[in-house]
Coordinates of C-alpha atoms in Angstrom, one line a residue:
M1 CA -8.1 70.1 44.2
R2 CA -10.8 67.6 43.9
S3 CA -10.9 67.9 40.1
K4 CA -7.1 67.2 39.9
L5 CA -7.6 64.1 42.0
K6 CA -10.4 62.9 39.8
M7 CA -8.3 63.5 36.7
R8 CA -5.3 61.5 38.2
A9 CA -7.7 58.7 39.0
L10 CA -9.1 58.6 35.5
V11 CA -5.6 58.6 34.0
C12 CA -4.5 55.7 36.3
C13 CA -7.6 53.8 35.4
L14 CA -7.0 54.2 31.7
M15 CA -3.4 53.2 32.0
S16 CA -4.3 50.1 33.9
S17 CA -6.9 49.1 31.4
A18 CA -4.4 49.6 28.6
L19 CA -1.9 47.4 30.3
M20 CA -4.4 44.7 30.9
M21 CA -5.4 44.7 27.3
V22 CA -1.8 44.4 26.2
F23 CA -1.2 41.6 28.7
F24 CA -4.1 39.5 27.7
G25 CA -3.4 40.1 24.0
V26 CA 0.0 38.5 24.4
Y27 CA -1.3 35.8 26.7
P28 CA -4.9 34.9 25.8
L29 CA -7.1 33.5 28.5
N30 CA -7.7 29.8 28.4
P31 CA -9.3 28.4 31.5
G32 CA -8.2 24.9 30.7
C33 CA -4.5 25.5 31.0
K34 CA -1.7 27.6 32.5
R35 CA -0.1 30.4 30.4
C36 CA 3.1 28.3 29.6
D37 CA 1.1 25.3 28.7
C38 CA -1.0 27.2 26.2
S39 CA 2.1 28.6 24.4
V40 CA 3.4 25.0 24.1
S41 CA 0.0 23.9 22.6
K42 CA 0.3 26.5 19.9
K43 CA 3.8 25.3 19.1
Q44 CA 2.7 21.6 18.9
A45 CA -0.1 22.4 16.5
S46 CA 2.3 23.8 13.9
E47 CA 5.5 21.7 14.5
P48 CA 6.3 17.9 14.7
K49 CA 5.2 16.4 18.0
S50 CA 8.4 14.4 18.5
S51 CA 11.9 13.8 17.4
K52 CA 10.7 10.6 15.7
K53 CA 8.4 12.7 13.5
D54 CA 11.4 15.0 12.7
E55 CA 13.3 12.0 11.5
E56 CA 10.5 10.7 9.4
N57 CA 9.2 14.1 8.2
S58 CA 10.6 13.5 4.7
N59 CA 8.0 10.8 4.2
Y60 CA 5.4 13.6 3.9
S61 CA 6.7 14.6 0.5
H62 CA 5.7 11.3 -1.0
K63 CA 2.4 9.4 -1.3
L64 CA 2.0 5.6 -1.3
C65 CA -0.7 3.7 -3.1
I66 CA -1.2 0.2 -1.6
L67 CA -2.5 -1.9 -4.4
V68 CA -4.2 -5.1 -3.2
P69 CA -5.2 -7.7 -5.8
F70 CA -8.4 -9.3 -4.5
R71 CA -11.2 -11.8 -4.9
D72 CA -13.4 -13.3 -2.3
R73 CA -11.1 -12.6 0.6
F74 CA -13.4 -10.4 2.8
E75 CA -12.3 -11.9 6.2
E76 CA -8.6 -11.2 5.4
L77 CA -9.5 -7.7 4.2
L78 CA -11.2 -6.9 7.5
Q79 CA -7.9 -7.7 9.3
F80 CA -5.6 -6.2 6.7
V81 CA -6.9 -2.7 6.4
P82 CA -6.8 -1.6 10.0
H83 CA -3.5 -3.4 10.6
I84 CA -1.6 -1.8 7.6
H85 CA -3.0 1.6 8.5
R86 CA -1.7 1.5 12.0
F87 CA 1.6 0.1 10.8
L88 CA 2.2 2.8 8.3
S89 CA 1.0 5.6 10.5
K90 CA 3.8 4.8 12.9
Q91 CA 6.2 5.6 10.1
W92 CA 4.4 8.8 9.1
I93 CA 3.8 7.3 5.6
V94 CA 1.1 9.2 3.6
H95 CA -0.9 6.3 2.1
R96 CA -4.1 5.1 0.6
V97 CA -5.4 1.5 0.2
F98 CA -6.9 0.4 -3.1
V99 CA -8.6 -3.0 -3.3
L100 CA -8.5 -4.3 -6.8
N101 CA -11.5 -6.6 -6.9
Q102 CA -11.7 -9.0 -9.9
V103 CA -15.4 -9.4 -10.7
D104 CA -15.2 -11.3 -14.0
Q105 CA -15.5 -15.1 -14.4
H106 CA -11.9 -15.7 -15.5
R107 CA -9.2 -17.3 -13.4
F108 CA -7.5 -14.9 -11.0
N109 CA -4.9 -12.6 -12.6
R110 CA -2.9 -10.8 -9.9
A111 CA -0.5 -9.1 -12.4
S112 CA -3.3 -7.6 -14.6
L113 CA -5.1 -6.3 -11.6
I114 CA -2.0 -4.5 -10.5
N115 CA -1.5 -3.1 -14.0
A116 CA -5.1 -1.8 -14.0
G117 CA -4.8 -0.4 -10.4
F118 CA -1.6 1.4 -11.3
L119 CA -3.3 3.1 -14.2
E120 CA -6.4 4.0 -12.2
T121 CA -4.3 5.6 -9.4
A122 CA -2.0 7.7 -11.6
D123 CA -2.9 10.9 -9.8
D124 CA -2.9 9.5 -6.3
C125 CA 0.7 8.7 -5.5
D126 CA 4.3 8.6 -6.6
Y127 CA 5.1 5.1 -5.6
I128 CA 3.1 1.8 -5.1
A129 CA 3.1 -1.2 -2.9
M130 CA 2.2 -4.4 -4.6
H131 CA 0.7 -6.0 -1.5
D132 CA -0.8 -9.4 -0.8
V133 CA -3.9 -9.1 1.4
D134 CA -2.9 -12.1 3.6
L135 CA 0.6 -10.9 4.5
L136 CA 0.7 -8.6 7.5
P137 CA 4.0 -6.9 8.6
L138 CA 4.7 -7.3 12.3
N139 CA 8.2 -5.8 12.8
D140 CA 8.3 -2.0 12.9
E141 CA 11.8 -2.2 11.5
L142 CA 10.3 -2.9 8.1
S143 CA 10.3 0.4 6.2
Y144 CA 7.7 1.4 3.7
A145 CA 9.4 4.7 2.8
Y146 CA 9.8 6.0 -0.7
P147 CA 12.2 3.6 -2.6
E148 CA 14.5 6.3 -3.9
N149 CA 17.3 4.0 -5.0
G150 CA 15.2 1.3 -6.6
P151 CA 12.5 -1.3 -5.9
F152 CA 12.4 -2.3 -2.2
H153 CA 11.2 -5.9 -1.4
V154 CA 9.7 -5.7 2.1
A155 CA 8.8 -9.4 2.1
S156 CA 12.4 -10.6 1.4
P157 CA 13.1 -14.3 1.1
E158 CA 15.1 -14.1 4.3
L159 CA 11.9 -13.0 6.1
H160 CA 8.9 -14.4 4.2
P161 CA 7.2 -17.2 6.1
R162 CA 7.1 -19.4 3.0
Y163 CA 9.2 -18.4 0.0
H164 CA 13.0 -18.3 0.4
Y165 CA 14.6 -18.4 -3.1
K166 CA 16.9 -15.5 -4.0
T167 CA 14.9 -14.1 -7.0
F168 CA 11.6 -14.0 -5.1
V169 CA 10.0 -10.5 -5.2
G170 CA 6.4 -11.4 -4.3
G171 CA 4.3 -10.6 -1.3
I172 CA 5.1 -7.0 -0.7
L173 CA 7.2 -4.9 -3.2
L174 CA 7.6 -1.1 -3.2
I175 CA 8.4 0.5 -6.5
R176 CA 8.4 4.1 -7.9
R177 CA 5.9 4.9 -10.6
D178 CA 8.6 5.8 -13.1
H179 CA 10.4 2.5 -12.5
F180 CA 7.1 0.6 -13.0
H181 CA 6.6 2.5 -16.3
E182 CA 10.2 1.7 -17.3
V183 CA 9.6 -2.1 -17.2
N184 CA 6.1 -1.8 -18.7
G185 CA 4.5 -3.2 -15.6
L186 CA 3.8 -6.8 -15.2
S187 CA 3.0 -9.5 -17.7
N188 CA -0.7 -10.2 -18.4
R189 CA -0.2 -13.8 -19.3
Y190 CA -0.5 -15.2 -15.7
W191 CA -4.0 -16.5 -15.1
G192 CA -4.1 -18.7 -12.0
W193 CA -1.6 -18.7 -9.2
G194 CA 2.0 -17.9 -9.3
L195 CA 5.1 -17.0 -11.4
E196 CA 4.1 -13.5 -12.4
D197 CA 6.5 -12.0 -9.8
D198 CA 9.3 -14.2 -11.0
E199 CA 8.8 -12.8 -14.5
F200 CA 8.7 -9.3 -13.0
Y201 CA 12.1 -9.9 -11.5
L202 CA 13.5 -10.5 -14.9
R203 CA 12.0 -7.2 -16.1
L204 CA 13.7 -5.3 -13.3
K205 CA 17.0 -7.0 -14.0
S206 CA 16.7 -6.3 -17.8
V207 CA 16.7 -2.5 -17.2
G208 CA 19.4 -2.6 -14.5
L209 CA 17.2 -2.0 -11.5
T210 CA 18.5 -3.7 -8.4
V211 CA 16.1 -5.0 -5.8
R212 CA 16.9 -3.8 -2.3
R213 CA 15.8 -5.6 0.8
P214 CA 15.6 -5.0 4.6
E215 CA 18.8 -5.2 6.5
N216 CA 19.7 -5.8 10.1
V217 CA 16.1 -6.9 10.9
T218 CA 15.9 -8.6 14.4
T219 CA 13.2 -11.1 13.4
G220 CA 13.1 -14.0 11.1
T221 CA 10.8 -16.1 8.9
K222 CA 8.5 -17.0 11.9
D223 CA 7.9 -13.7 13.4
T224 CA 8.4 -10.9 10.9
F225 CA 5.0 -11.4 9.2
L226 CA 1.6 -12.8 10.0
H227 CA 0.5 -15.0 7.1
V228 CA -3.2 -15.4 7.4
H229 CA -3.9 -17.6 4.4
D230 CA -6.0 -20.8 5.1
R231 CA -4.9 -23.4 2.6
D232 CA -7.9 -25.6 3.3
K233 CA -10.6 -23.0 3.0
R234 CA -9.0 -21.1 0.1
K235 CA -7.3 -23.5 -2.3
R236 CA -4.9 -21.8 -4.8
D237 CA -5.2 -22.4 -8.5
F238 CA -2.0 -24.0 -9.6
T239 CA -3.5 -25.7 -12.7
K240 CA -1.6 -25.3 -16.0
L241 CA -3.7 -25.5 -19.1
Y242 CA -2.8 -25.8 -22.8
N243 CA 0.8 -24.6 -23.3
Q244 CA 0.6 -22.3 -20.2
K245 CA 3.5 -24.0 -18.4
E246 CA 5.9 -23.6 -21.3
L247 CA 5.0 -20.0 -22.1
T248 CA 4.9 -18.6 -18.6
R249 CA 8.4 -19.9 -17.9
K250 CA 9.8 -17.5 -20.4
R251 CA 10.4 -13.7 -20.3
D252 CA 7.3 -12.0 -21.7
R253 CA 8.2 -9.2 -24.1
S254 CA 4.8 -8.6 -25.7
T255 CA 2.4 -7.8 -22.8
G256 CA 2.4 -5.5 -19.9
L257 CA 1.1 -2.2 -18.6
D258 CA 0.5 -0.9 -22.2
T259 CA -1.6 -3.9 -23.2
V260 CA -3.7 -4.7 -20.2
E261 CA -7.4 -4.8 -21.1
Y262 CA -10.1 -4.3 -18.5
K263 CA -13.3 -2.4 -17.6
L264 CA -13.6 -0.4 -14.4
Q265 CA -17.2 -1.3 -13.5
K266 CA -17.4 0.7 -10.3
K267 CA -15.5 2.6 -7.6
Y268 CA -16.5 2.4 -4.0
K269 CA -15.3 4.4 -1.0
I270 CA -15.8 2.5 2.2
A271 CA -14.3 2.3 5.7
I272 CA -13.2 -0.6 7.9
E273 CA -12.9 0.3 11.6
G274 CA -12.8 3.9 10.6
V275 CA -10.0 3.5 8.1
A276 CA -11.0 4.8 4.6
L277 CA -10.2 2.7 1.5
S278 CA -11.2 2.5 -2.1
V279 CA -12.6 -0.6 -3.9
F280 CA -12.3 -0.9 -7.6
N281 CA -14.5 -3.5 -9.3
I282 CA -12.4 -4.6 -12.2
E283 CA -13.5 -6.8 -15.1
L284 CA -10.5 -8.2 -16.9
I285 CA -10.7 -9.0 -20.6
C286 CA -9.0 -12.1 -21.9
N287 CA -7.7 -12.5 -25.4
K288 CA -8.2 -16.3 -25.7
T289 CA -6.1 -16.4 -28.9
V290 CA -3.1 -15.3 -26.8
T291 CA -3.9 -16.8 -23.4
P292 CA -6.6 -19.6 -23.8
W293 CA -5.8 -20.7 -20.3
C294 CA -7.7 -17.7 -18.8
D295 CA -10.7 -20.0 -18.4
Y296 CA -11.1 -23.7 -17.7
P297 CA -12.5 -25.8 -20.5
E298 CA -15.2 -26.7 -18.0
Q299 CA -15.6 -25.1 -14.6
P300 CA -14.1 -27.4 -11.8
E301 CA -16.4 -28.5 -9.1
I302 CA -14.6 -26.3 -6.5
G303 CA -15.6 -23.2 -8.5
R304 CA -13.2 -20.3 -8.9
A305 CA -10.0 -20.7 -7.0
H306 CA -8.9 -18.2 -4.5
V307 CA -5.6 -16.5 -4.3

């Protein structure tokens, strides 16, 4: 009799142990949360955290290279990088910032820097933002999503704090890599400040690409962007030398992405407030037979002008 009771007790013990193992296998112990909360945590780790992410999830299939032409603008850069990272993260945009630092002694050439940066980032993204370092978007309604239907001008003339003419495409322009190739990039003739984006508009128009712009934005020219450029501290180089004024008013059909000449001196990976970015030290090469205005005959007293 006693042996039968012991046998029953042993069987009951084994069955209880088995049930407990099954139970805790399905619901692992976690002293930090209740059983239901733990199952939710697993789900959150593998699925979007919110309906907003569901809506923007398609952005994950594309990668954006932010190309920032640059020279001697360190204070603006310190403000720009954390700001644009926070702004794009809200839209679930996969992005990287590339600072295109002109290190030669020639006059500033925004267009050639963008051409060089485009070539150097060929494997990093499928669309680019040609982005001024001193123009910070403030309105979350401004989309930086992949411009499927053609170039997208974020800093439209209806919103830009300074430039308001209809053909303006400067400041911030998103464009697919294939479209940038199609127009052969930007002209390399523009040493000094301005007009390279106007010529780029003509390139887009010549191949039938329509520039799209933000619609139904609730802000205007005073509160859509923060323009941090200080005209007194950083004077822009508007000087026109030789026959520069005449030639740069025309459509350039001889220079572009396939003719840009430069040397990539160094690549740096740094971080600003925890945000990673790449800095490319770029030495542009000037053909003075074609563009003698890349240098001043004599350096002006103010030194190299800023952008």
